[in-house]
C-alpha positions as a Python dict, from the first residue, in 0.01 Angstrom:
ca = {
    (1, 'M'): (0, 0, 0),
    (2, 'K'): (326, 163, 63),
    (3, 'K'): (327, 194, -306),
    (4, 'I'): (-5, 431, -311),
    (5, 'Y'): (163, 692, 27),
    (6, 'K'): (407, 713, -178),
    (7, 'N'): (219, 856, -532),
    (8, 'N'): (-2, 1057, -285),
    (9, 'K'): (318, 1175, -148),
    (10, 'L'): (379, 1316, -512),
    (11, 'V'): (49, 1413, -592),
    (12, 'L'): (57, 1652, -260),
    (13, 'F'): (374, 1766, -346),
    (14, 'C'): (303, 1918, -687),
    (15, 'S'): (10, 2031, -571),
    (16, 'M'): (152, 2299, -292),
    (17, 'F'): (422, 2305, -583),
    (18, 'M'): (170, 2404, -781),
    (19, 'F'): (-71, 2629, -552),
    (20, 'M'): (247, 2781, -438),
    (21, 'L'): (341, 2920, -835),
    (22, 'L'): (17, 2950, -817),
    (23, 'G'): (77, 3240, -605),
    (24, 'A'): (396, 3391, -634),
    (25, 'C'): (237, 3498, -978),
    (26, 'T'): (-84, 3618, -837),
    (27, 'G'): (98, 3767, -542),
    (28, 'E'): (-163, 3709, -368),
    (29, 'N'): (26, 3524, -78),
    (30, 'D'): (310, 3833, -141),
    (31, 'V'): (323, 3864, 244),
    (32, 'K'): (598, 4064, 247),
    (33, 'S'): (422, 4318, 78),
    (34, 'P'): (238, 4581, 266),
    (35, 'N'): (-2, 4764, 261),
    (36, 'I'): (-48, 5117, 145),
    (37, 'I'): (-298, 5396, 255),
    (38, 'L'): (-180, 5727, -14),
    (39, 'F'): (-417, 5975, 191),
    (40, 'L'): (-472, 6333, -26),
    (41, 'V'): (-636, 6661, 85),
    (42, 'D'): (-771, 6932, -176),
    (43, 'D'): (-697, 7237, -67),
    (44, 'M'): (-542, 7173, 280),
    (45, 'G'): (-343, 7445, 344),
    (46, 'W'): (88, 7437, 505),
    (47, 'Q'): (-101, 7494, 828),
    (48, 'D'): (-469, 7415, 835),
    (49, 'T'): (-407, 7116, 1143),
    (50, 'S'): (-294, 7153, 1516),
    (51, 'V'): (24, 6949, 1394),
    (52, 'P'): (319, 7291, 1350),
    (53, 'F'): (526, 7224, 1041),
    (54, 'H'): (689, 7558, 1121),
    (55, 'K'): (957, 7555, 1329),
    (56, 'E'): (687, 7663, 1566),
    (57, 'V'): (321, 7627, 1698),
    (58, 'T'): (180, 7899, 1512),
    (59, 'P'): (-207, 8088, 1550),
    (60, 'L'): (-316, 7920, 1328),
    (61, 'N'): (-206, 7536, 1404),
    (62, 'K'): (-423, 7657, 1686),
    (63, 'K'): (-708, 7696, 1499),
    (64, 'Y'): (-792, 7400, 1386),
    (65, 'H'): (-843, 7036, 1566),
    (66, 'T'): (-718, 6769, 1444),
    (67, 'P'): (-598, 6532, 1709),
    (68, 'N'): (-561, 6220, 1420),
    (69, 'M'): (-328, 6383, 1184),
    (70, 'E'): (-90, 6433, 1579),
    (71, 'R'): (-140, 6122, 1627),
    (72, 'L'): (-41, 5969, 1270),
    (73, 'A'): (305, 6249, 1308),
    (74, 'S'): (364, 6069, 1648),
    (75, 'Q'): (330, 5697, 1432),
    (76, 'G'): (569, 5826, 1161),
    (77, 'M'): (844, 6108, 1024),
    (78, 'K'): (680, 6485, 941),
    (79, 'F'): (758, 6666, 659),
    (80, 'T'): (813, 6980, 653),
    (81, 'Q'): (936, 7165, 360),
    (82, 'A'): (696, 6910, 88),
    (83, 'Y'): (598, 7036, -265),
    (84, 'A'): (326, 6996, -438),
    (85, 'S'): (162, 7228, -758),
    (86, 'S'): (-17, 7563, -669),
    (87, 'V'): (-280, 7378, -820),
    (88, 'C'): (-460, 7055, -829),
    (89, 'S'): (-453, 6830, -1172),
    (90, 'P'): (-109, 6938, -1235),
    (91, 'T'): (-51, 6779, -869),
    (92, 'R'): (-265, 6494, -919),
    (93, 'V'): (-74, 6380, -1318),
    (94, 'S'): (239, 6425, -1092),
    (95, 'L'): (141, 6194, -820),
    (96, 'M'): (1, 5883, -1068),
    (97, 'S'): (290, 5967, -1297),
    (98, 'G'): (656, 6098, -1195),
    (99, 'M'): (615, 6319, -1370),
    (100, 'N'): (734, 6722, -1325),
    (101, 'A'): (420, 6896, -1473),
    (102, 'A'): (689, 7110, -1710),
    (103, 'R'): (734, 6781, -1850),
    (104, 'H'): (324, 6642, -1875),
    (105, 'R'): (247, 6966, -1980),
    (106, 'V'): (-106, 6923, -1832),
    (107, 'T'): (-1, 7243, -1648),
    (108, 'N'): (-399, 7402, -1546),
    (109, 'W'): (-647, 7235, -1400),
    (110, 'T'): (-871, 6949, -1631),
    (111, 'L'): (-1236, 6919, -1708),
    (112, 'R'): (-1358, 6992, -2044),
    (113, 'R'): (-1244, 6802, -2334),
    (114, 'N'): (-954, 6979, -2549),
    (115, 'V'): (-1118, 7313, -2315),
    (116, 'S'): (-829, 7515, -2167),
    (117, 'Q'): (-936, 7629, -1801),
    (118, 'D'): (-699, 7962, -1837),
    (119, 'A'): (-911, 8286, -1753),
    (120, 'A'): (-864, 8558, -2072),
    (121, 'D'): (-529, 8803, -2052),
    (122, 'E'): (-428, 9115, -2230),
    (123, 'V'): (-114, 9099, -2232),
    (124, 'L'): (-25, 8713, -2343),
    (125, 'D'): (-239, 8362, -2537),
    (126, 'F'): (-151, 8107, -2363),
    (127, 'P'): (-28, 7770, -2484),
    (128, 'K'): (-195, 7437, -2620),
    (129, 'W'): (-155, 7290, -2305),
    (130, 'N'): (-255, 6840, -2179),
    (131, 'M'): (-570, 6996, -2115),
    (132, 'N'): (-734, 6591, -2110),
    (133, 'G'): (-506, 6556, -1890),
    (134, 'L'): (-389, 6194, -1798),
    (135, 'Q'): (-361, 5894, -2073),
    (136, 'T'): (-227, 5550, -2079),
    (137, 'N'): (-171, 5601, -2475),
    (138, 'D'): (-161, 5844, -2733),
    (139, 'S'): (-517, 5785, -2886),
    (140, 'I'): (-665, 6099, -2693),
    (141, 'E'): (-487, 6419, -2800),
    (142, 'N'): (-356, 6649, -2579),
    (143, 'A'): (-280, 6443, -2336),
    (144, 'A'): (-17, 6316, -2132),
    (145, 'V'): (92, 5966, -2210),
    (146, 'A'): (209, 5760, -1908),
    (147, 'T'): (235, 5430, -1749),
    (148, 'P'): (-15, 5465, -1387),
    (149, 'L'): (79, 5442, -1079),
    (150, 'P'): (-232, 5204, -987),
    (151, 'L'): (-128, 4949, -1271),
    (152, 'L'): (163, 4880, -1180),
    (153, 'L'): (72, 4826, -846),
    (154, 'K'): (-164, 4641, -993),
    (155, 'E'): (15, 4438, -1186),
    (156, 'K'): (256, 4372, -897),
    (157, 'G'): (-54, 4193, -683),
    (158, 'Y'): (-220, 4488, -553),
    (159, 'F'): (-546, 4483, -496),
    (160, 'T'): (-652, 4903, -599),
    (161, 'I'): (-900, 5102, -469),
    (162, 'H'): (-994, 5459, -612),
    (163, 'S'): (-1184, 5631, -311),
    (164, 'G'): (-1265, 6037, -407),
    (165, 'K'): (-1154, 6282, -641),
    (166, 'A'): (-940, 6150, -921),
    (167, 'H'): (-1015, 6461, -1187),
    (168, 'F'): (-763, 6265, -1395),
    (169, 'G'): (-855, 6350, -1698),
    (170, 'A'): (-1091, 6509, -1900),
    (171, 'I'): (-1446, 6449, -1998),
    (172, 'G'): (-1486, 6170, -2181),
    (173, 'T'): (-1074, 6054, -2176),
    (174, 'P'): (-1051, 5679, -2102),
    (175, 'A'): (-912, 5820, -1775),
    (176, 'A'): (-1183, 6026, -1634),
    (177, 'D'): (-1326, 5643, -1480),
    (178, 'P'): (-995, 5619, -1232),
    (179, 'R'): (-1046, 5207, -1308),
    (180, 'N'): (-936, 5302, -1674),
    (181, 'L'): (-544, 5369, -1529),
    (182, 'G'): (-523, 5022, -1279),
    (183, 'F'): (-754, 5054, -987),
    (184, 'D'): (-1018, 4752, -929),
    (185, 'I'): (-1300, 5030, -817),
    (186, 'N'): (-1332, 5349, -859),
    (187, 'I'): (-1593, 5543, -518),
    (188, 'A'): (-1687, 5853, -620),
    (189, 'G'): (-1411, 5933, -897),
    (190, 'H'): (-1520, 6103, -1215),
    (191, 'A'): (-1347, 6416, -1403),
    (192, 'A'): (-1460, 6726, -1263),
    (193, 'G'): (-1233, 6846, -936),
    (194, 'G'): (-1515, 6988, -618),
    (195, 'P'): (-1773, 6854, -562),
    (196, 'A'): (-2161, 7036, -602),
    (197, 'T'): (-2247, 6991, -220),
    (198, 'Y'): (-2088, 6815, 51),
    (199, 'Q'): (-2436, 6711, 160),
    (200, 'G'): (-2648, 6390, 139),
    (201, 'L'): (-2965, 6576, 180),
    (202, 'R'): (-2850, 6734, -171),
    (203, 'N'): (-2786, 6408, -256),
    (204, 'Y'): (-2418, 6533, -378),
    (205, 'G'): (-2565, 6763, -587),
    (206, 'H'): (-2855, 6466, -782),
    (207, 'D'): (-3234, 6597, -868),
    (208, 'E'): (-3472, 6347, -626),
    (209, 'N'): (-3425, 6085, -960),
    (210, 'G'): (-3121, 6072, -879),
    (211, 'L'): (-2992, 6281, -1247),
    (212, 'P'): (-2701, 6518, -1234),
    (213, 'L'): (-2766, 6900, -1157),
    (214, 'N'): (-2447, 6993, -1330),
    (215, 'Q'): (-2078, 6794, -1382),
    (216, 'W'): (-1986, 6899, -1042),
    (217, 'A'): (-2263, 6608, -791),
    (218, 'I'): (-2056, 6293, -783),
    (219, 'P'): (-2131, 5992, -911),
    (220, 'G'): (-2177, 5648, -686),
    (221, 'L'): (-2318, 5781, -369),
    (222, 'E'): (-2678, 5653, -455),
    (223, 'K'): (-2779, 5507, -137),
    (224, 'Y'): (-2650, 5784, 66),
    (225, 'H'): (-2869, 6054, -50),
    (226, 'G'): (-3111, 6160, 63),
    (227, 'K'): (-2971, 6073, 395),
    (228, 'D'): (-2819, 6314, 678),
    (229, 'I'): (-2457, 6166, 589),
    (230, 'N'): (-2175, 6444, 476),
    (231, 'L'): (-1887, 6351, 195),
    (232, 'T'): (-1630, 6365, 324),
    (233, 'E'): (-1762, 6005, 561),
    (234, 'A'): (-1962, 5809, 251),
    (235, 'L'): (-1650, 5789, 88),
    (236, 'T'): (-1462, 5712, 435),
    (237, 'I'): (-1775, 5430, 496),
    (238, 'E'): (-1798, 5372, 100),
    (239, 'A'): (-1394, 5365, 131),
    (240, 'E'): (-1335, 5092, 442),
    (241, 'H'): (-1640, 4817, 260),
    (242, 'A'): (-1372, 4832, -38),
    (243, 'L'): (-1058, 4758, 209),
    (244, 'D'): (-1321, 4424, 276),
    (245, 'S'): (-1310, 4312, 9),
    (246, 'A'): (-933, 4387, -67),
    (247, 'R'): (-911, 4098, 251),
    (248, 'A'): (-1143, 3874, 94),
    (249, 'S'): (-913, 3902, -158),
    (250, 'G'): (-583, 3794, 48),
    (251, 'K'): (-445, 4043, -215),
    (252, 'P'): (-186, 4360, -43),
    (253, 'F'): (-403, 4615, -68),
    (254, 'F'): (-363, 5022, -229),
    (255, 'L'): (-593, 5245, -127),
    (256, 'Y'): (-645, 5586, -293),
    (257, 'M'): (-805, 5781, 12),
    (258, 'A'): (-836, 6099, -235),
    (259, 'H'): (-1135, 6372, -53),
    (260, 'Y'): (-1287, 6673, -245),
    (261, 'T'): (-1219, 6825, 81),
    (262, 'V'): (-1171, 7098, 203),
    (263, 'H'): (-1258, 7240, -186),
    (264, 'V'): (-1535, 7485, -234),
    (265, 'P'): (-1868, 7487, -144),
    (266, 'I'): (-1711, 7562, 122),
    (267, 'E'): (-2045, 7394, 371),
    (268, 'A'): (-2004, 7294, 751),
    (269, 'D'): (-1960, 6997, 841),
    (270, 'K'): (-2244, 6931, 1073),
    (271, 'R'): (-2024, 6682, 1352),
    (272, 'F'): (-1782, 6920, 1371),
    (273, 'V'): (-1860, 7347, 1379),
    (274, 'Q'): (-2086, 7441, 1651),
    (275, 'K'): (-1713, 7448, 1807),
    (276, 'Y'): (-1602, 7703, 1650),
    (277, 'L'): (-1885, 7902, 1606),
    (278, 'D'): (-1840, 7912, 2011),
    (279, 'K'): (-1547, 8003, 1953),
    (280, 'G'): (-1696, 8259, 1857),
    (281, 'M'): (-1453, 8191, 1485),
    (282, 'N'): (-1591, 8405, 1203),
    (283, 'E'): (-1905, 8173, 994),
    (284, 'T'): (-1714, 8090, 696),
    (285, 'E'): (-1399, 7987, 852),
    (286, 'A'): (-1601, 7772, 1115),
    (287, 'K'): (-1772, 7588, 892),
    (288, 'Y'): (-1441, 7522, 773),
    (289, 'A'): (-1245, 7425, 991),
    (290, 'S'): (-1503, 7099, 1047),
    (291, 'M'): (-1417, 7063, 735),
    (292, 'V'): (-1049, 7010, 795),
    (293, 'E'): (-1197, 6807, 1175),
    (294, 'G'): (-1378, 6551, 928),
    (295, 'M'): (-1127, 6514, 681),
    (296, 'D'): (-931, 6423, 1053),
    (297, 'K'): (-1222, 6206, 1137),
    (298, 'S'): (-1155, 6008, 830),
    (299, 'L'): (-816, 5994, 879),
    (300, 'G'): (-846, 5844, 1241),
    (301, 'D'): (-1108, 5604, 1107),
    (302, 'L'): (-894, 5443, 886),
    (303, 'M'): (-663, 5460, 1101),
    (304, 'D'): (-880, 5298, 1398),
    (305, 'Y'): (-979, 4983, 1119),
    (306, 'L'): (-635, 4923, 1059),
    (307, 'E'): (-605, 4807, 1437),
    (308, 'E'): (-943, 4644, 1464),
    (309, 'H'): (-854, 4451, 1136),
    (310, 'Q'): (-508, 4329, 1242),
    (311, 'L'): (-388, 4506, 913),
    (312, 'D'): (-160, 4852, 1125),
    (313, 'D'): (136, 4706, 1152),
    (314, 'N'): (190, 4600, 758),
    (315, 'T'): (36, 4900, 657),
    (316, 'I'): (225, 5245, 516),
    (317, 'V'): (63, 5572, 508),
    (318, 'L'): (133, 5897, 320),
    (319, 'F'): (-79, 6169, 389),
    (320, 'M'): (-87, 6525, 119),
    (321, 'S'): (-201, 6753, 11),
    (322, 'D'): (-230, 6825, -351),
    (323, 'N'): (-198, 7269, -354),
    (324, 'G'): (-205, 7544, -90),
    (325, 'G'): (-438, 7638, 73),
    (326, 'L'): (-718, 7863, -28),
    (327, 'S'): (-689, 8242, 31),
    (328, 'A'): (-696, 8464, -290),
    (329, 'H'): (-1115, 8449, -283),
    (330, 'N'): (-1423, 8214, -85),
    (331, 'R'): (-1280, 8216, 271),
    (332, 'G'): (-1346, 8465, 590),
    (333, 'G'): (-1136, 8749, 721),
    (334, 'E'): (-878, 8889, 432),
    (335, 'R'): (-775, 8759, 184),
    (336, 'H'): (-381, 8653, 112),
    (337, 'V'): (-331, 8564, 504),
    (338, 'H'): (-475, 8188, 501),
    (339, 'N'): (-138, 7990, 520),
    (340, 'A'): (89, 8296, 791),
    (341, 'P'): (346, 8244, 785),
    (342, 'L'): (339, 8096, 373),
    (343, 'N'): (286, 8398, 191),
    (344, 'S'): (-83, 8378, 9),
    (345, 'G'): (-202, 8027, -97),
    (346, 'K'): (-325, 7852, -389),
    (347, 'G'): (-278, 7946, -755),
    (348, 'S'): (67, 8121, -617),
    (349, 'A'): (423, 8063, -683),
    (350, 'Y'): (482, 8120, -298),
    (351, 'E'): (486, 7909, -63),
    (352, 'G'): (144, 7946, 67),
    (353, 'G'): (102, 7805, -369),
    (354, 'I'): (266, 7473, -288),
    (355, 'R'): (372, 7388, 36),
    (356, 'E'): (210, 7074, 166),
    (357, 'P'): (158, 6927, 508),
    (358, 'M'): (293, 6511, 473),
    (359, 'L'): (335, 6233, 728),
    (360, 'V'): (488, 5893, 653),
    (361, 'K'): (407, 5625, 900),
    (362, 'W'): (533, 5291, 815),
    (363, 'P'): (519, 5033, 1109),
    (364, 'G'): (889, 4815, 1139),
    (365, 'K'): (1055, 5182, 884),
    (366, 'V'): (1026, 5468, 951),
    (367, 'K'): (1152, 5649, 1420),
    (368, 'P'): (830, 5770, 1476),
    (369, 'A'): (803, 6178, 1570),
    (370, 'S'): (1101, 6185, 1350),
    (371, 'Q'): (1152, 6464, 1101),
    (372, 'C'): (1278, 6527, 771),
    (373, 'D'): (1304, 6911, 710),
    (374, 'D'): (1485, 6833, 405),
    (375, 'Y'): (1252, 6947, 73),
    (376, 'L'): (1094, 6751, -211),
    (377, 'I'): (840, 6739, -410),
    (378, 'V'): (475, 6566, -537),
    (379, 'E'): (645, 6333, -889),
    (380, 'D'): (870, 6162, -572),
    (381, 'F'): (581, 5968, -425),
    (382, 'Y'): (653, 5743, -784),
    (383, 'P'): (936, 5637, -726),
    (384, 'S'): (917, 5564, -330),
    (385, 'I'): (550, 5426, -317),
    (386, 'L'): (703, 5150, -574),
    (387, 'E'): (1021, 5148, -414),
    (388, 'M'): (773, 5140, -108),
    (389, 'A'): (580, 4744, -307),
    (390, 'G'): (869, 4622, -402),
    (391, 'L'): (930, 4726, -718),
    (392, 'K'): (1262, 4961, -762),
    (393, 'N'): (1252, 4863, -1145),
    (394, 'A'): (929, 4885, -1326),
    (395, 'E'): (948, 4933, -1689),
    (396, 'T'): (756, 5285, -1782),
    (397, 'K'): (671, 5462, -2086),
    (398, 'Q'): (741, 5806, -1932),
    (399, 'L'): (1046, 5918, -1800),
    (400, 'V'): (971, 5924, -1401),
    (401, 'D'): (1115, 6277, -1292),
    (402, 'G'): (1093, 6179, -925),
    (403, 'R'): (1371, 6101, -685),
    (404, 'S'): (1262, 5767, -392),
    (405, 'F'): (1243, 5940, -53),
    (406, 'V'): (1232, 5658, 98),
    (407, 'P'): (1560, 5739, 164),
    (408, 'M'): (1506, 6031, 395),
    (409, 'L'): (1214, 5755, 587),
    (410, 'M'): (1481, 5566, 689),
    (411, 'Q'): (1717, 5850, 727),
    (412, 'T'): (1991, 5664, 653),
    (413, 'G'): (2021, 5950, 335),
    (414, 'T'): (1839, 6196, 145),
    (415, 'S'): (1686, 6276, -232),
    (416, 'A'): (1809, 6696, -178),
    (417, 'D'): (2142, 6754, -203),
    (418, 'E'): (2244, 6841, -541),
    (419, 'R'): (1944, 6843, -633),
    (420, 'D'): (1665, 7190, -797),
    (421, 'L'): (1323, 7209, -804),
    (422, 'F'): (1046, 7300, -1034),
    (423, 'W'): (724, 7432, -1115),
    (424, 'H'): (562, 7581, -1454),
    (425, 'F'): (307, 7774, -1441),
    (426, 'P'): (297, 7859, -1806),
    (427, 'N'): (-97, 7982, -1731),
    (428, 'K'): (-318, 8211, -1523),
    (429, 'W'): (-578, 8065, -1315),
    (430, 'G'): (-900, 8243, -1186),
    (431, 'G'): (-726, 8410, -837),
    (432, 'H'): (-608, 8712, -708),
    (433, 'G'): (-313, 8797, -523),
    (434, 'P'): (45, 8770, -419),
    (435, 'G'): (215, 8573, -652),
    (436, 'I'): (-79, 8429, -851),
    (437, 'G'): (39, 8475, -1240),
    (438, 'T'): (190, 8295, -1550),
    (439, 'T'): (515, 8180, -1363),
    (440, 'S'): (813, 7948, -1417),
    (441, 'T'): (1017, 7877, -1028),
    (442, 'I'): (1303, 7746, -931),
    (443, 'R'): (1435, 7635, -580),
    (444, 'S'): (1780, 7553, -509),
    (445, 'G'): (1926, 7485, -152),
    (446, 'D'): (1740, 7786, 34),
    (447, 'W'): (1771, 7978, -286),
    (448, 'K'): (1408, 8063, -526),
    (449, 'L'): (1313, 8232, -837),
    (450, 'I'): (1034, 8296, -936),
    (451, 'Y'): (1045, 8438, -1306),
    (452, 'W'): (686, 8645, -1440),
    (453, 'Y'): (629, 8570, -1812),
    (454, 'K'): (451, 8869, -1851),
    (455, 'T'): (684, 9185, -1731),
    (456, 'Q'): (918, 8890, -1795),
    (457, 'T'): (1066, 9007, -1441),
    (458, 'F'): (1213, 8839, -1146),
    (459, 'E'): (1213, 8778, -759),
    (460, 'L'): (1428, 8579, -534),
    (461, 'F'): (1384, 8510, -213),
    (462, 'N'): (1604, 8275, 31),
    (463, 'V'): (1337, 8074, 207),
    (464, 'K'): (1556, 7948, 527),
    (465, 'D'): (1587, 8367, 613),
    (466, 'D'): (1217, 8477, 526),
    (467, 'I'): (1040, 8198, 475),
    (468, 'G'): (696, 8466, 393),
    (469, 'E'): (858, 8604, 86),
    (470, 'T'): (906, 8896, 170),
    (471, 'H'): (1256, 9082, 97),
    (472, 'N'): (1293, 9017, -312),
    (473, 'L'): (1625, 9007, -326),
    (474, 'A'): (1705, 8994, -663),
    (475, 'A'): (1852, 9330, -721),
    (476, 'D'): (2056, 9297, -449),
    (477, 'C'): (2252, 8938, -626),
    (478, 'P'): (2231, 8978, -960),
    (479, 'E'): (2480, 8660, -1016),
    (480, 'K'): (2272, 8394, -861),
    (481, 'V'): (1990, 8526, -1018),
    (482, 'K'): (2151, 8466, -1313),
    (483, 'E'): (2303, 8114, -1217),
    (484, 'L'): (1966, 8045, -1117),
    (485, 'A'): (1789, 8142, -1424),
    (486, 'G'): (2048, 7952, -1652),
    (487, 'R'): (1925, 7635, -1438),
    (488, 'L'): (1556, 7683, -1478),
    (489, 'G'): (1550, 7763, -1858),
    (490, 'D'): (1792, 7512, -1855),
    (491, 'Y'): (1557, 7280, -1717),
    (492, 'L'): (1253, 7398, -1949),
    (493, 'R'): (1385, 7337, -2287),
    (494, 'S'): (1475, 7048, -2203),
    (495, 'V'): (1177, 6821, -2128),
    (496, 'N'): (975, 7102, -2420),
    (497, 'A'): (817, 7264, -2154),
    (498, 'D'): (526, 7490, -2329),
    (499, 'R'): (571, 7886, -2314),
    (500, 'P'): (258, 8120, -2305),
    (501, 'T'): (330, 8437, -2654),
    (502, 'I'): (231, 8770, -2646),
    (503, 'K'): (-12, 8903, -2805),
    (504, 'A'): (163, 9217, -2993),
    (505, 'S'): (361, 9050, -3177),
    (506, 'G'): (259, 8707, -3148),
    (507, 'Q'): (602, 8539, -2993),
    (508, 'P'): (669, 8288, -2766),
    (509, 'V'): (809, 8515, -2388),
    (510, 'S'): (1180, 8480, -2341),
    (511, 'W'): (1306, 8197, -2169),
    (512, 'P'): (1405, 8367, -1814),
    (513, 'D'): (1794, 8379, -1858),
    (514, 'E'): (1792, 8506, -2271),
    (515, 'V'): (1572, 8809, -2105),
    (516, 'L'): (1919, 8792, -1898),
    (517, 'N'): (2149, 8749, -2199),
}
């Protein structure tokens, strides 16, 4: 009996060892790995919230009602100078790859394979940019090749969920389906960057037989067709179902909650619109505000889910927008002022086009109700999230431009010191207005230089003193223009950035520093 008992102990020990080893390989028992929710809003401006990101509460902060953003800010850190690209696809590729747009060359919004979305121009021809978006290998032409963020997290043992807008790859390319980028589950994500409609009663853009009416129809939500359920709500419900699956798997989860809202079409979220109309708000703006509040309810629902399932203490929540708020068209009232005190909006090199609302909650790590005024840019999310997940030296196909903002979160340092930020848009967006055009931009400390390819001229602003970019200091500070133009030109050449050509001569437009030589 004694001998048999010893053998049983040996068998039990070996079984436990193998179970622990299997768990280490799969990540299923990695209880130290935090869950991560990346909550990305489409076209949300810096001021589309009751959370003040400026030094004082503004009239726009009083216009919107986002109690769950307020809740998240009270539990985490608010970033007042977080930047993205001025249109959506460049931001989303940077987010998933860690590359600056000048390097990955997905510089405008994508849709159809090998079809550029550049608007026509009488002076410039635009480069053959990577219009097919992000891909994991070089089998697709005109595409950026990278190791995507969700793929690395999946290899680490995460259960990866995509819910909402994808817009990573053109129609007919692998990355049109987020599952080909490392997501275990894809909810309603495809190639298009906007919805046909937010209304379940209109089948989210499908006919009565469930067939898509156009490329903007939202796929995969058939069970909500014919029901009075807003798209934002449907995506949230489905995301929670996916989180149920993640919990059942025993793995940590990464949820990329990428809402279509507040992208056009501007349609009322019936749950919230009446109170804005009762305030006497312009009808279009009331609809827009209801969309903002619908987004905020989604954030609150997910935060409630975490609390209800005792996941709150081990889940990081990151909140961001992909570009500035739309202001050039489709909005109510005066154009180009919907992001005040910032100038202009989506598509613009001015602050209204690129400065975003950003919040991060990391329980036990980030001080509640804290604030960071140092600047960062969207490609920084890639190394930051990997570091949060315990992947500091991941092998990638691409050279990562982003810098981790974890030291900022921990208040132990900053990535902003001795660092320049760069934006590159050698394209032409469809809108018109201040700062909207073919530009390259550098932010260095408090200084910001914009180079206009069409006229080969500069605008120089001190953003700290002039957040509305109302005073062009280029003529007053020629040495600063020369310094920043040199840095901008050096960077663009170092990443082999695309540039437009002049139609009349067929020659590339000069780099910014070449204009001054």
